[in-house]
Short mmCIF file of C-alpha atoms in Angstrom, two decimals:
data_model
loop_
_atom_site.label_atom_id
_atom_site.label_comp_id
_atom_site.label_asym_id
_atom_site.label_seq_id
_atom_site.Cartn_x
_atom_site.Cartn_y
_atom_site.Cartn_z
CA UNK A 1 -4.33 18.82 -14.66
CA UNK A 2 -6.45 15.54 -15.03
CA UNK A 3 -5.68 12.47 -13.04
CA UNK A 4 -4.78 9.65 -15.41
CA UNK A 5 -4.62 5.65 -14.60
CA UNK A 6 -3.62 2.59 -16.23
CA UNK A 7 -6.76 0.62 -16.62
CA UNK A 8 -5.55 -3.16 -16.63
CA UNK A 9 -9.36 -4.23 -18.30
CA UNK A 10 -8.33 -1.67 -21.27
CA UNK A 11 -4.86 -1.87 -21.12
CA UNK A 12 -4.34 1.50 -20.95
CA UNK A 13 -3.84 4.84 -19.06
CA UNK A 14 -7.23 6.60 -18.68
CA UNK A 15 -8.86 9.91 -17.68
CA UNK A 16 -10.41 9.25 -14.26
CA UNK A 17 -13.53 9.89 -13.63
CA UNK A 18 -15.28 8.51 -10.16
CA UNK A 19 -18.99 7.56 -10.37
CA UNK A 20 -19.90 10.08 -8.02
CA UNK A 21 -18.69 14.09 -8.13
CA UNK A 22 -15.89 14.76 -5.23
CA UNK A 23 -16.20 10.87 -3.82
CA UNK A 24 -14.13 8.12 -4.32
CA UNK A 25 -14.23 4.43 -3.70
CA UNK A 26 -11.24 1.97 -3.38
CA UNK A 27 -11.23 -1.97 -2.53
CA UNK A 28 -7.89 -3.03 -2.28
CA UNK A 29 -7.66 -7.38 -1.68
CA UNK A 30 -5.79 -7.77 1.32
CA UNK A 31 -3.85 -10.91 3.00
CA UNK A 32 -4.96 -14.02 3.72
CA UNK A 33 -3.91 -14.46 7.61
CA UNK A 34 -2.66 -17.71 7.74
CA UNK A 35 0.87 -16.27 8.35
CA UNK A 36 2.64 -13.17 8.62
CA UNK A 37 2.84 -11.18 5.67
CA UNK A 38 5.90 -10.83 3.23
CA UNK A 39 7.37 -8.36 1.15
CA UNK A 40 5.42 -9.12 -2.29
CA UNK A 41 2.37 -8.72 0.40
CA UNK A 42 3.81 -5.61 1.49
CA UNK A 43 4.26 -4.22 -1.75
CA UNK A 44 0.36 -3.41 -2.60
CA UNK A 45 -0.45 -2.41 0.39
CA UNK A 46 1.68 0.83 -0.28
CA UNK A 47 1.19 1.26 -3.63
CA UNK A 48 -3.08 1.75 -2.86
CA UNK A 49 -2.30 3.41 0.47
CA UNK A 50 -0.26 5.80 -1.35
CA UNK A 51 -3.25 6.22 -4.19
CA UNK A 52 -5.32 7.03 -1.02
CA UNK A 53 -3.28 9.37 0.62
CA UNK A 54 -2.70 11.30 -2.79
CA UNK A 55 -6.43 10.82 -3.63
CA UNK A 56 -7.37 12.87 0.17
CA UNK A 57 -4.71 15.19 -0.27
CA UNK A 58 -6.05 16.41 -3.86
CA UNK A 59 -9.52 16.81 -2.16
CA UNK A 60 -11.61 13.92 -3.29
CA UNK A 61 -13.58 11.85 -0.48
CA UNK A 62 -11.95 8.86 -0.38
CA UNK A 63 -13.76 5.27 1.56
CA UNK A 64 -10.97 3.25 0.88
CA UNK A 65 -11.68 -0.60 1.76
CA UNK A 66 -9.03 -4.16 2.36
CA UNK A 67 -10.29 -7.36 3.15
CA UNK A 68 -9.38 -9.92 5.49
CA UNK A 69 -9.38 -13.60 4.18
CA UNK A 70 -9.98 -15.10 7.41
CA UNK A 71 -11.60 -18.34 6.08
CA UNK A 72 -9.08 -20.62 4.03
CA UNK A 73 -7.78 -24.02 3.68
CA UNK A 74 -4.17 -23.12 4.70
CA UNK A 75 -5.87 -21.36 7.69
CA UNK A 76 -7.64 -24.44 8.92
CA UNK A 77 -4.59 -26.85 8.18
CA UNK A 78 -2.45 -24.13 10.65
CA UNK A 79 -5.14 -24.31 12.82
CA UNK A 80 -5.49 -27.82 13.38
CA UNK A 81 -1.79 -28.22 13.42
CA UNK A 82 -1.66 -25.89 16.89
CA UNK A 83 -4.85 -27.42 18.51
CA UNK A 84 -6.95 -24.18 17.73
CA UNK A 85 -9.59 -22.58 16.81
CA UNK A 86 -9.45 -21.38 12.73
CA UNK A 87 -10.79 -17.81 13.63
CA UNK A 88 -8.20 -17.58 16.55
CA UNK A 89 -5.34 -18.50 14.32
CA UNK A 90 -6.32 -15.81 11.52
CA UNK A 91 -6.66 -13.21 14.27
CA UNK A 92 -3.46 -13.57 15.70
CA UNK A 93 -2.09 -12.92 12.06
CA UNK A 94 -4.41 -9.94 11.61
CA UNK A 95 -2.92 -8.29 14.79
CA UNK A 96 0.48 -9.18 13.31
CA UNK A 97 -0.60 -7.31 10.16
CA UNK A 98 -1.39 -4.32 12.06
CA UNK A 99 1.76 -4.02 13.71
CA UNK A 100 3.57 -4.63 10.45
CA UNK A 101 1.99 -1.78 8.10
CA UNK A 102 1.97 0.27 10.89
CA UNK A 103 5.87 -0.06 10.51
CA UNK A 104 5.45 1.16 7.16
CA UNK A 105 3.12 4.08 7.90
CA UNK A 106 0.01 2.70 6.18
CA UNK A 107 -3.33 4.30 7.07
CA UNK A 108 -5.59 2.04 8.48
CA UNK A 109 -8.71 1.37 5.80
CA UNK A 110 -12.15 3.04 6.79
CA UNK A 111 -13.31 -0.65 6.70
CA UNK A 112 -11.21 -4.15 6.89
CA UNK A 113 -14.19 -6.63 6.26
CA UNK A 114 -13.64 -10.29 7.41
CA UNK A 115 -14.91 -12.99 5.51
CA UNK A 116 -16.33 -14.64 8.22
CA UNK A 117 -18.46 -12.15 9.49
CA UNK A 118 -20.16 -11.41 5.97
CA UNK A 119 -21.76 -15.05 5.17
CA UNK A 120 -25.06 -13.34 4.87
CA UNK A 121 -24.10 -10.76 2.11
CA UNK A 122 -21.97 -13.89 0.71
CA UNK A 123 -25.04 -15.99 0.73
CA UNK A 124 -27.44 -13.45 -0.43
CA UNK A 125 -25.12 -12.93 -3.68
CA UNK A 126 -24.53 -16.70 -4.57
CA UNK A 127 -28.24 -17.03 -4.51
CA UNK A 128 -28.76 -13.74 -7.00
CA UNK A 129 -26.06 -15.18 -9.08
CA UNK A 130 -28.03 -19.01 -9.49
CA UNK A 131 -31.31 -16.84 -10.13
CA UNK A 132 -30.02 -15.32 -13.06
CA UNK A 133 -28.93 -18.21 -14.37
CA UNK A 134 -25.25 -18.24 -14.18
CA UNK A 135 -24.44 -20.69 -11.16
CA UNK A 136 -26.00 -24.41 -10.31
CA UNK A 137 -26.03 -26.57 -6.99
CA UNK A 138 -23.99 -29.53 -7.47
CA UNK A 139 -24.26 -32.01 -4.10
CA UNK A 140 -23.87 -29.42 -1.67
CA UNK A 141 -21.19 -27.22 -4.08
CA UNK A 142 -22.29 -24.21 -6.34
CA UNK A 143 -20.43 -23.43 -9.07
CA UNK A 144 -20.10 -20.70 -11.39
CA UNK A 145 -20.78 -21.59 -14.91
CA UNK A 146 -18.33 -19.93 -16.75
CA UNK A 147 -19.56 -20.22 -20.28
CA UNK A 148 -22.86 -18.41 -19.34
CA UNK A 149 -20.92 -15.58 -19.02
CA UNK A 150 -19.38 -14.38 -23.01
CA UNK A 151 -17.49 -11.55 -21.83
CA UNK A 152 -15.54 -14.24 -19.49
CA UNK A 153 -11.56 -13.37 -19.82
CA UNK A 154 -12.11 -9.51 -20.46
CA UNK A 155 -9.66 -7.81 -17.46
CA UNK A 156 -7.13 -10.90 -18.20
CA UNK A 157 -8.03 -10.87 -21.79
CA UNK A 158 -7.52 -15.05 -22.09
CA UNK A 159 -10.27 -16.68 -23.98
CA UNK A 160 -11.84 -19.33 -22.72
CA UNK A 161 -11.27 -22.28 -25.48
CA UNK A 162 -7.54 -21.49 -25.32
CA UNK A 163 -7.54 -22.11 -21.20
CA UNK A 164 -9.97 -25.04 -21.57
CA UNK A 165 -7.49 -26.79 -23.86
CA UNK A 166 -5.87 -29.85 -22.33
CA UNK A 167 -8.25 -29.62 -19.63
CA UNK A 168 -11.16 -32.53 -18.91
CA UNK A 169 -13.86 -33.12 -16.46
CA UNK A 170 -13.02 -36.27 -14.79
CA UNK A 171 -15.12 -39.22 -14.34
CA UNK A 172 -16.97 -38.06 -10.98
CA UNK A 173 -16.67 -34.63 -11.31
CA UNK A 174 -19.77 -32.53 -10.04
CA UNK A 175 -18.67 -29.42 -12.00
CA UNK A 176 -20.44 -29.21 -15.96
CA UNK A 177 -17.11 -27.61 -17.16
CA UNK A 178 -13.47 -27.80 -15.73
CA UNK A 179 -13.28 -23.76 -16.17
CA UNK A 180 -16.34 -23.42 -13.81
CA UNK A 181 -15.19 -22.50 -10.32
CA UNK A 182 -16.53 -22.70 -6.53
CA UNK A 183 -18.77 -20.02 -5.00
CA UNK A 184 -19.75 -22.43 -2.41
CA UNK A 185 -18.07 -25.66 -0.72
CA UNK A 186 -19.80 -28.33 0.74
CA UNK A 187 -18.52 -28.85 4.43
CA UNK A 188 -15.92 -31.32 5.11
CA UNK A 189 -15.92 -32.94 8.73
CA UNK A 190 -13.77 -30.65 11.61
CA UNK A 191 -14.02 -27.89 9.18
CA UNK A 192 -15.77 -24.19 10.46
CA UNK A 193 -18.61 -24.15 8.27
CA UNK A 194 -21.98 -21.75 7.96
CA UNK A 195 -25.71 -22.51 6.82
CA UNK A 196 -26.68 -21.97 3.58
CA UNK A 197 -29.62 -23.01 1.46
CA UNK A 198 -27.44 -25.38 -0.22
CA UNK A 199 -26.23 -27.23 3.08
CA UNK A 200 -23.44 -26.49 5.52
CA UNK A 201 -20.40 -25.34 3.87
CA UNK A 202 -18.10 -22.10 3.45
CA UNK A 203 -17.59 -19.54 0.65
CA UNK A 204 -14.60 -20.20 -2.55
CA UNK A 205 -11.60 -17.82 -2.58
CA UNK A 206 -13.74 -14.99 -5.45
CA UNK A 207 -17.16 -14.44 -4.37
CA UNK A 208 -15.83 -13.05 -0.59
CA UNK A 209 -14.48 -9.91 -2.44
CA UNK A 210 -17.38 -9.01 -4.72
CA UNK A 211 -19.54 -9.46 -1.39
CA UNK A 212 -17.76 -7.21 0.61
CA UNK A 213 -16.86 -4.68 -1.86
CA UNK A 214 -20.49 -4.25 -2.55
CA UNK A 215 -21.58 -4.01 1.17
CA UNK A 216 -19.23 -0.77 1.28
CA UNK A 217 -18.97 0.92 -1.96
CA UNK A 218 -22.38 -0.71 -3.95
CA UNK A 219 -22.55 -1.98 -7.14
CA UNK A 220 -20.21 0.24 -8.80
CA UNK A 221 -16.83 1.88 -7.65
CA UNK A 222 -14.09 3.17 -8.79
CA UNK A 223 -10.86 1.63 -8.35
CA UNK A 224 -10.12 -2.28 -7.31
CA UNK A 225 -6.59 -2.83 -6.77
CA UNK A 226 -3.94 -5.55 -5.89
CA UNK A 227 -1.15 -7.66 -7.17
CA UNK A 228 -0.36 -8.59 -10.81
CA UNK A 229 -0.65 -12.39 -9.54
CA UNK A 230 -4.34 -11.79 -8.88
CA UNK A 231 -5.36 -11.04 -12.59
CA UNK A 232 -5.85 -14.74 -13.41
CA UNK A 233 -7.81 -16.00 -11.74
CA UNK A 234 -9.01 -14.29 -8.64
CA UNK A 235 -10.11 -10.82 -10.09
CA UNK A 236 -11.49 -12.27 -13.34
CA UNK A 237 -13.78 -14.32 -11.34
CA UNK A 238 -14.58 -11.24 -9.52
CA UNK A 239 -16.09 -9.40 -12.37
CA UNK A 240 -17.59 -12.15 -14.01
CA UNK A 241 -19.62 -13.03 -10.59
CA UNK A 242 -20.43 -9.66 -9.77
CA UNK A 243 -21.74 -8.66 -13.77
CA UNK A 244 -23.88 -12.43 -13.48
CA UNK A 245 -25.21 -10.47 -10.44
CA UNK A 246 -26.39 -7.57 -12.33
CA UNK A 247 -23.47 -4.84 -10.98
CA UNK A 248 -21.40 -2.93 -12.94
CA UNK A 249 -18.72 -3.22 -10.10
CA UNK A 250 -15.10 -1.90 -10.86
CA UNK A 251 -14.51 1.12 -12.95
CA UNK A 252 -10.94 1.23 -13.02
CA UNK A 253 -8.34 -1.99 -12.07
CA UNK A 254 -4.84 -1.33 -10.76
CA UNK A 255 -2.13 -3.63 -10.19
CA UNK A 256 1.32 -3.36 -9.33
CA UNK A 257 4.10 -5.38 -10.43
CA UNK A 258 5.79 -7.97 -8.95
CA UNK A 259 9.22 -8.11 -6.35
CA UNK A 260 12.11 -10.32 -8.03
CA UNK A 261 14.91 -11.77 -6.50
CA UNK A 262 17.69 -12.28 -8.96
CA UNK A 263 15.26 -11.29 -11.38
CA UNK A 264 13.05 -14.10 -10.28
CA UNK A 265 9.69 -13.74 -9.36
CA UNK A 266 9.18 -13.91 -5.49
CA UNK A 267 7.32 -16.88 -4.55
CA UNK A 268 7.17 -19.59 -1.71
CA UNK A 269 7.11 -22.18 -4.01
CA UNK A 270 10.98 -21.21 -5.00
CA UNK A 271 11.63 -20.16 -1.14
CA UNK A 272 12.87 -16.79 -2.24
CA UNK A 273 10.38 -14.82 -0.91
CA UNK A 274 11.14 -12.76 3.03
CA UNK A 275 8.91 -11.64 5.92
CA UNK A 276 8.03 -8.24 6.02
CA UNK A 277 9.08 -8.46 9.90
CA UNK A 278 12.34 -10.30 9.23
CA UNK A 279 13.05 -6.93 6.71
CA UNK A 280 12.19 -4.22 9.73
CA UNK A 281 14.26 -5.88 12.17
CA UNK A 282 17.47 -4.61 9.65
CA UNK A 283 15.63 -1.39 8.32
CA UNK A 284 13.31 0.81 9.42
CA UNK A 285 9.96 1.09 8.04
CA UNK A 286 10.62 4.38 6.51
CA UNK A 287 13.26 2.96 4.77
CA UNK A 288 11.59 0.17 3.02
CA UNK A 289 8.66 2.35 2.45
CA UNK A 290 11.30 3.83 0.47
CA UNK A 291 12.21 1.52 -1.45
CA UNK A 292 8.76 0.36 -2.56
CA UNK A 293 7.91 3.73 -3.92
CA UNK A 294 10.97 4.63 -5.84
CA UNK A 295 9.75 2.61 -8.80
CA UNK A 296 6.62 3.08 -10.57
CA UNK A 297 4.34 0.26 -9.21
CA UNK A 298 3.67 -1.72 -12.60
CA UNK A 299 7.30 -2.17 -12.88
CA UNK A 300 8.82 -4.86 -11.01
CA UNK A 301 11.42 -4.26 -8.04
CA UNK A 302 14.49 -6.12 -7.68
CA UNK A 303 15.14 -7.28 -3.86
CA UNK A 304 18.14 -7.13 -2.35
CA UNK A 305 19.96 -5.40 0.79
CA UNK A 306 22.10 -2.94 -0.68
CA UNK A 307 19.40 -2.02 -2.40
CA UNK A 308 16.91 -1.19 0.71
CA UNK A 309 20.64 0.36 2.04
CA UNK A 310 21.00 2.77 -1.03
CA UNK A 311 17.07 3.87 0.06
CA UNK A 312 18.52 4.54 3.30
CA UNK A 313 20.74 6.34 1.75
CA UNK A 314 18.81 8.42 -0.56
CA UNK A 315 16.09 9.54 2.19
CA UNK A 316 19.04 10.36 4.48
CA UNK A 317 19.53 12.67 2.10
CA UNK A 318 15.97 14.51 1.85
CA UNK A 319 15.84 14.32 5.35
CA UNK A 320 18.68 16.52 6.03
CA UNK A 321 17.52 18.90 3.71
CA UNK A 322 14.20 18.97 6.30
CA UNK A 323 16.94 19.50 9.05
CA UNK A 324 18.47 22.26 7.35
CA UNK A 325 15.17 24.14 6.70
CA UNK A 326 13.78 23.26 9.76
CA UNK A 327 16.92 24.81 11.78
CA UNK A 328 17.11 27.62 9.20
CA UNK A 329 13.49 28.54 10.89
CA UNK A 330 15.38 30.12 14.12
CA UNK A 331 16.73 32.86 11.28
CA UNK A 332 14.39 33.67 8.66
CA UNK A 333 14.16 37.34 8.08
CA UNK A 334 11.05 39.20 7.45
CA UNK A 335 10.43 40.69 3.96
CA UNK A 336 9.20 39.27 0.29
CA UNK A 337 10.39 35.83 0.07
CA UNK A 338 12.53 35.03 -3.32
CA UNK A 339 12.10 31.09 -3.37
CA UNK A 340 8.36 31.33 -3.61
CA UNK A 341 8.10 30.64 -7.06
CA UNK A 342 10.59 27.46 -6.90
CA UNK A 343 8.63 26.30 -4.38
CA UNK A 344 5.45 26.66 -6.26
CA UNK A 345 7.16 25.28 -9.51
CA UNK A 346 8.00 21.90 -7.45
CA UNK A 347 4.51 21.36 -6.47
CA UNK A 348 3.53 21.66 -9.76
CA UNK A 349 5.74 19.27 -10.65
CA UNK A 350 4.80 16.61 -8.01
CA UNK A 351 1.03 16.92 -8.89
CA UNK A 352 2.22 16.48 -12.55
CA UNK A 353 4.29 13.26 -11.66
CA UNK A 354 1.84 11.85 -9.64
CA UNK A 355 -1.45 12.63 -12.10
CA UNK A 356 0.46 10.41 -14.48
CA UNK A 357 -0.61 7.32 -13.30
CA UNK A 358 0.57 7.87 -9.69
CA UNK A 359 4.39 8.17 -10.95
CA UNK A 360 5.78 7.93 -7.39
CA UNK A 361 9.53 7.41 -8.84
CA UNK A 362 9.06 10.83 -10.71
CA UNK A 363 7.34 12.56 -7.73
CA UNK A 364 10.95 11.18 -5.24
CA UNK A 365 12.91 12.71 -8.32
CA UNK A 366 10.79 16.04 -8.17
CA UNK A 367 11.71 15.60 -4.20
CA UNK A 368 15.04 15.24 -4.65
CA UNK A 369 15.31 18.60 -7.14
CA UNK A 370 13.59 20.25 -4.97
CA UNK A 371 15.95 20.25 -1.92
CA UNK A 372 18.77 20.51 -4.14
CA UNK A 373 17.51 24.05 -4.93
CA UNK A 374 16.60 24.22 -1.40
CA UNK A 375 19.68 23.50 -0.23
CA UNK A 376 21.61 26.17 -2.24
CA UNK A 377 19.01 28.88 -0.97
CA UNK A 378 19.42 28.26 3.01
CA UNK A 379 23.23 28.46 2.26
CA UNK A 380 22.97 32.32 0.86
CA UNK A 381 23.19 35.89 2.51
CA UNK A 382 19.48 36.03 3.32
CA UNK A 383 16.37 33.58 3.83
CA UNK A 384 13.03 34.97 4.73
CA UNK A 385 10.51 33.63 6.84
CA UNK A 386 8.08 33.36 3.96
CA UNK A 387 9.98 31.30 1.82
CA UNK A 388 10.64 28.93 5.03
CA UNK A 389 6.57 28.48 5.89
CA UNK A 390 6.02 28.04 2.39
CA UNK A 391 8.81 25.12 2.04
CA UNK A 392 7.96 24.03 5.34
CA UNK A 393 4.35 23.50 3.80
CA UNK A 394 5.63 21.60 0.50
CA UNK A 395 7.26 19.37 2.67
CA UNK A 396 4.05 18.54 5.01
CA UNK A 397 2.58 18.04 1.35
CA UNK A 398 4.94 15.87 0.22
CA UNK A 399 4.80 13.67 3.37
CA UNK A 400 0.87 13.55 3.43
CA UNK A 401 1.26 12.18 -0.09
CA UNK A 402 4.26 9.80 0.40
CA UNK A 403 4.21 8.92 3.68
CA UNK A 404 8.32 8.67 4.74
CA UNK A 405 9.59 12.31 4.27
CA UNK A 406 9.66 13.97 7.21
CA UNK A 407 11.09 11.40 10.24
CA UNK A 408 8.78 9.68 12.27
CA UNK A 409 10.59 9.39 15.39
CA UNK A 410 9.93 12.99 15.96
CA UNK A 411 6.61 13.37 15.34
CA UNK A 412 5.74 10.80 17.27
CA UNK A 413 8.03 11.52 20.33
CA UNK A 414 6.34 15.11 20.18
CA UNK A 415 8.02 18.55 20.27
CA UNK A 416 9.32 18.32 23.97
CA UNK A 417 12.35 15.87 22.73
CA UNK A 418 13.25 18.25 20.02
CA UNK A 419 13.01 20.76 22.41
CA UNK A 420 15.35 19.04 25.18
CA UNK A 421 18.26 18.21 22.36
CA UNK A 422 17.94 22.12 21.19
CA UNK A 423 18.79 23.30 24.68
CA UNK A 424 21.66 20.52 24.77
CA UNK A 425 23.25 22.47 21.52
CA UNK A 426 22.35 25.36 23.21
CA UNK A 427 24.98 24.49 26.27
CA UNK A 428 27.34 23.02 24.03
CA UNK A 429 27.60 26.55 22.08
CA UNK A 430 28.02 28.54 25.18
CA UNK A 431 30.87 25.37 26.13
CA UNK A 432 32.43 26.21 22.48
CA UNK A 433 32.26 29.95 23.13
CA UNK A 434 34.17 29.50 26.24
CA UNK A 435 36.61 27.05 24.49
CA UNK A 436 35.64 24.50 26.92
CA UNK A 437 36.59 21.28 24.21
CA UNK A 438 36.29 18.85 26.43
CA UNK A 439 32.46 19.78 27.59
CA UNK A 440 31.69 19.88 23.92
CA UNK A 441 33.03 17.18 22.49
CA UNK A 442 31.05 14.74 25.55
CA UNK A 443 28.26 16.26 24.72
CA UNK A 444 28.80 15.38 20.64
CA UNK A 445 29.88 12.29 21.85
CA UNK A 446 27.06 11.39 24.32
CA UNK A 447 24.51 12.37 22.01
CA UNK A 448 26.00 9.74 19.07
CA UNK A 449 26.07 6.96 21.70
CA UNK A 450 21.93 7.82 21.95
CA UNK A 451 21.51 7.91 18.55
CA UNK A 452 21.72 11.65 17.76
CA UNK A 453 24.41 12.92 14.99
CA UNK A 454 25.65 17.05 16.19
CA UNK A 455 26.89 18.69 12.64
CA UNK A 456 28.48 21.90 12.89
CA UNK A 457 27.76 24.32 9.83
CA UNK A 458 28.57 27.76 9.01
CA UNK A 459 24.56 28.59 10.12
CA UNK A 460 24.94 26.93 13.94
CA UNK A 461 25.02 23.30 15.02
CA UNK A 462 22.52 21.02 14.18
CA UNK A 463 21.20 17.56 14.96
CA UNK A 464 19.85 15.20 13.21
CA UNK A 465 19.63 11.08 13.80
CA UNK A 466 22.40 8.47 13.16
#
């Protein structure tokens, strides 16, 4: 099977090919720590962790890269609000980041590049853009010229005289054309600011990305990836920068669509928009993992609670289909397995859904067929060892890929928990056998007040969490 994408600059899904055999490169735009970040933040970060874990576990080598905007207006205003220093403020958010997609199971990137400790590869590209003639100094500023550029509005696919419409340089104005945009600022008094052969000042918003991206993957990559609300401008800017620097830079761009609330798009300037944080302290990261993979990621996602509860819900349910199989491992018999080819039909399936244009929602659905079948076989006369490593290895599969499958707690609480609560169902069996009701029911009950569900089946007791 070939791997297929949506190429926003084409508008279209494509075969993928990487520049280089077996390797592949990712730059995925991350926050800008001025804050914590929110669920639209959330969102791509994912979506592209996802692409990487799917990208590793099909065999490619993946250097997968997300920026830090640590140098920003609204980063300087916060800081001089508290009394403190601008890179203190954005690293108090970064840490904050950290702890947040860690909530959601999100690899950490190979590299997570600040902005302010790349002003020399920032520099060094401003100055290759002016010497081939597509930027000029303007009193300490440099600015891109836009109409230097003809294939300007290509990934967005706006043209130029329509956006310059209505638009005027005003009387004062340093810039040649109101569509030409910052690559450099002039320093303004109490602001951090860095040398540059064009006076003190700091980088714009677009040239930090094609900079860093660069330093890590060179001058042509595969995949660039972020939200649909960096399009226009901020990724347009990026290619037209990095091509007026002589790269090739992005092969393929990928953006996923935006959260609504209401069907309106989340935004701060509405005030519908919700703290990742404020989200985990009702549901666990799992859970709203969840939820941002059961729709494709170009379509939009509707937020709301009941929502995030029906994803509760629904990996509840895929879950205990992991309990089942996982207790069904204390009875598999030995012999020729007869789920094998089920089992082999479902991961067929997944790679299928997720080939086509990393189609998480129908890789969940494949998921959720899978245990059904699952389900029905652990319930029969005979299981077989076999079958059970082989399932038990579609499900590692499924969780390297997706990321919430099998539950987290346990894994990271090691095996010597799971081992302690089989010994407890161990005693309350022999307590059962002995018809001692009252020592097994406090021992169901004790073990819901911790957290811990008992569920007595035809197959044994089993545990699972509340």
């Amino acid at each position: 099977m070939t791997l297929r994408l949506y190429n926003t600059r084409n508008a279209q899904k494509e075969d993928f090919q990487p520049c280089r055999d077996g390797k592949v490169g990712i730059y995925c735009c991350g926050p800008t720590t001025y804050n914590y970040i929110h669920l639209g933040n959330a969102r791509p970060l994912v979506v592209f962790d996802t692409v990487r874990r799917y990208l590793l576990w099909r065999g490619w080598d993946v250097t997968y890269v997300q920026n830090f905007t640590d140098v920003e207006d609204k980063i300087i205003a916060g800081a001089n609000k508290e009394g403190v220093e601008p890179q203190a403020f954005a690293n108090r958010y970064i840490e904050a980041y950290f702890e947040d997609a860690d909530a959601l199971n999100v690899l950490r990137a190979d590299v997570h590049p600040k902005v302010s400790e790349h002003m020399p590869e920032i520099i060094a590209l401003i100055q290759r853009i002016i010497d081939n003639g597509h930027a000029y100094a303007a009193d300490g500023d440099v600015y891109f010229d836009v109409r230097s550029l003809k294939s300007y509005g290509e990934l967005s696919g706006r043209d130029i005289d329509d956006m310059r419409a209505g638009a005027r340089v005003e009387v004062g104005d340093i810039k040649r054309d109101p569509m030409d945009f910052a690559l450099w600022k002039k320093a303004k008094p109490g602001e951090p600011s860095w040398d540059s052969p064009w006076g003190a000042g700091r980088p714009g918003w677009h040239i930090e990305c094609s900079a860093m991206s660069c330093k890590y993957l060179g001058s042509e990559f595969d995949i660039h990836g972020g939200g649909a609300d960096l399009v226009f401008p901020h990724h347009e800017n990026e290619i037209a920068q990095s091509k007026a620097a002589g790269y090739n830079f992005a092969r393929y761009w990928m953006h996923n669509g935006f959260i609504t609330v209401n069907e309106e798009k989340m935004s701060k300037s509405l005030g519908n928009f919700f703290m990742l944080r404020d989200i985990l302290a009702k549901f666990p990261g799992d859970v709203v993992r969840y939820y941002l993979l059961a729709t494709h990621y170009r379509s939009p996602i509707d937020f709301a609670d009941d929502k995030l509860r029906a994803a509760a819900r629904s990996l509840e349910r895929i879950r205990n289909s992991y309990y089942l199989l996982t207790d069904a491992a204390k009875r598999g018999e030995d012999g020729e397995g007869v789920f094998a080819a089920a089992t082999n039909d479902a991961r067929q399936a997944f790679i299928a859904a997720m080939d086509d244009d990393f189609n998480t929602a129908l890789a969940i659905s494949v998921v959720f067929d899978y245990c059904h079948a699952l389900n029905s076989y652990l319930s029969g006369e005979h299981i077989y060892a076999a079958d059970l490593r082989a399932a038990e290895q579609l499900f590692s599969d499924f969780d390297a890929v997706l990321g919430m499958i099998k539950p987290r707690a346990a894994a990271q609480q090691g095996g010597d928990s799971e081992a302690l609560l089989e010994l407890i169902l161990q005693i309350r069996a022999s307590a059962r056998a002995s018809k001692d009701w009252a020592t097994s029911d406090a021992i169901r009950d004790g073990l819901k007040r911790l957290g811990y569900i008992i569920e007595d089946t035809p197959q044994g007791a089993r545990w699972k969490k509340a």
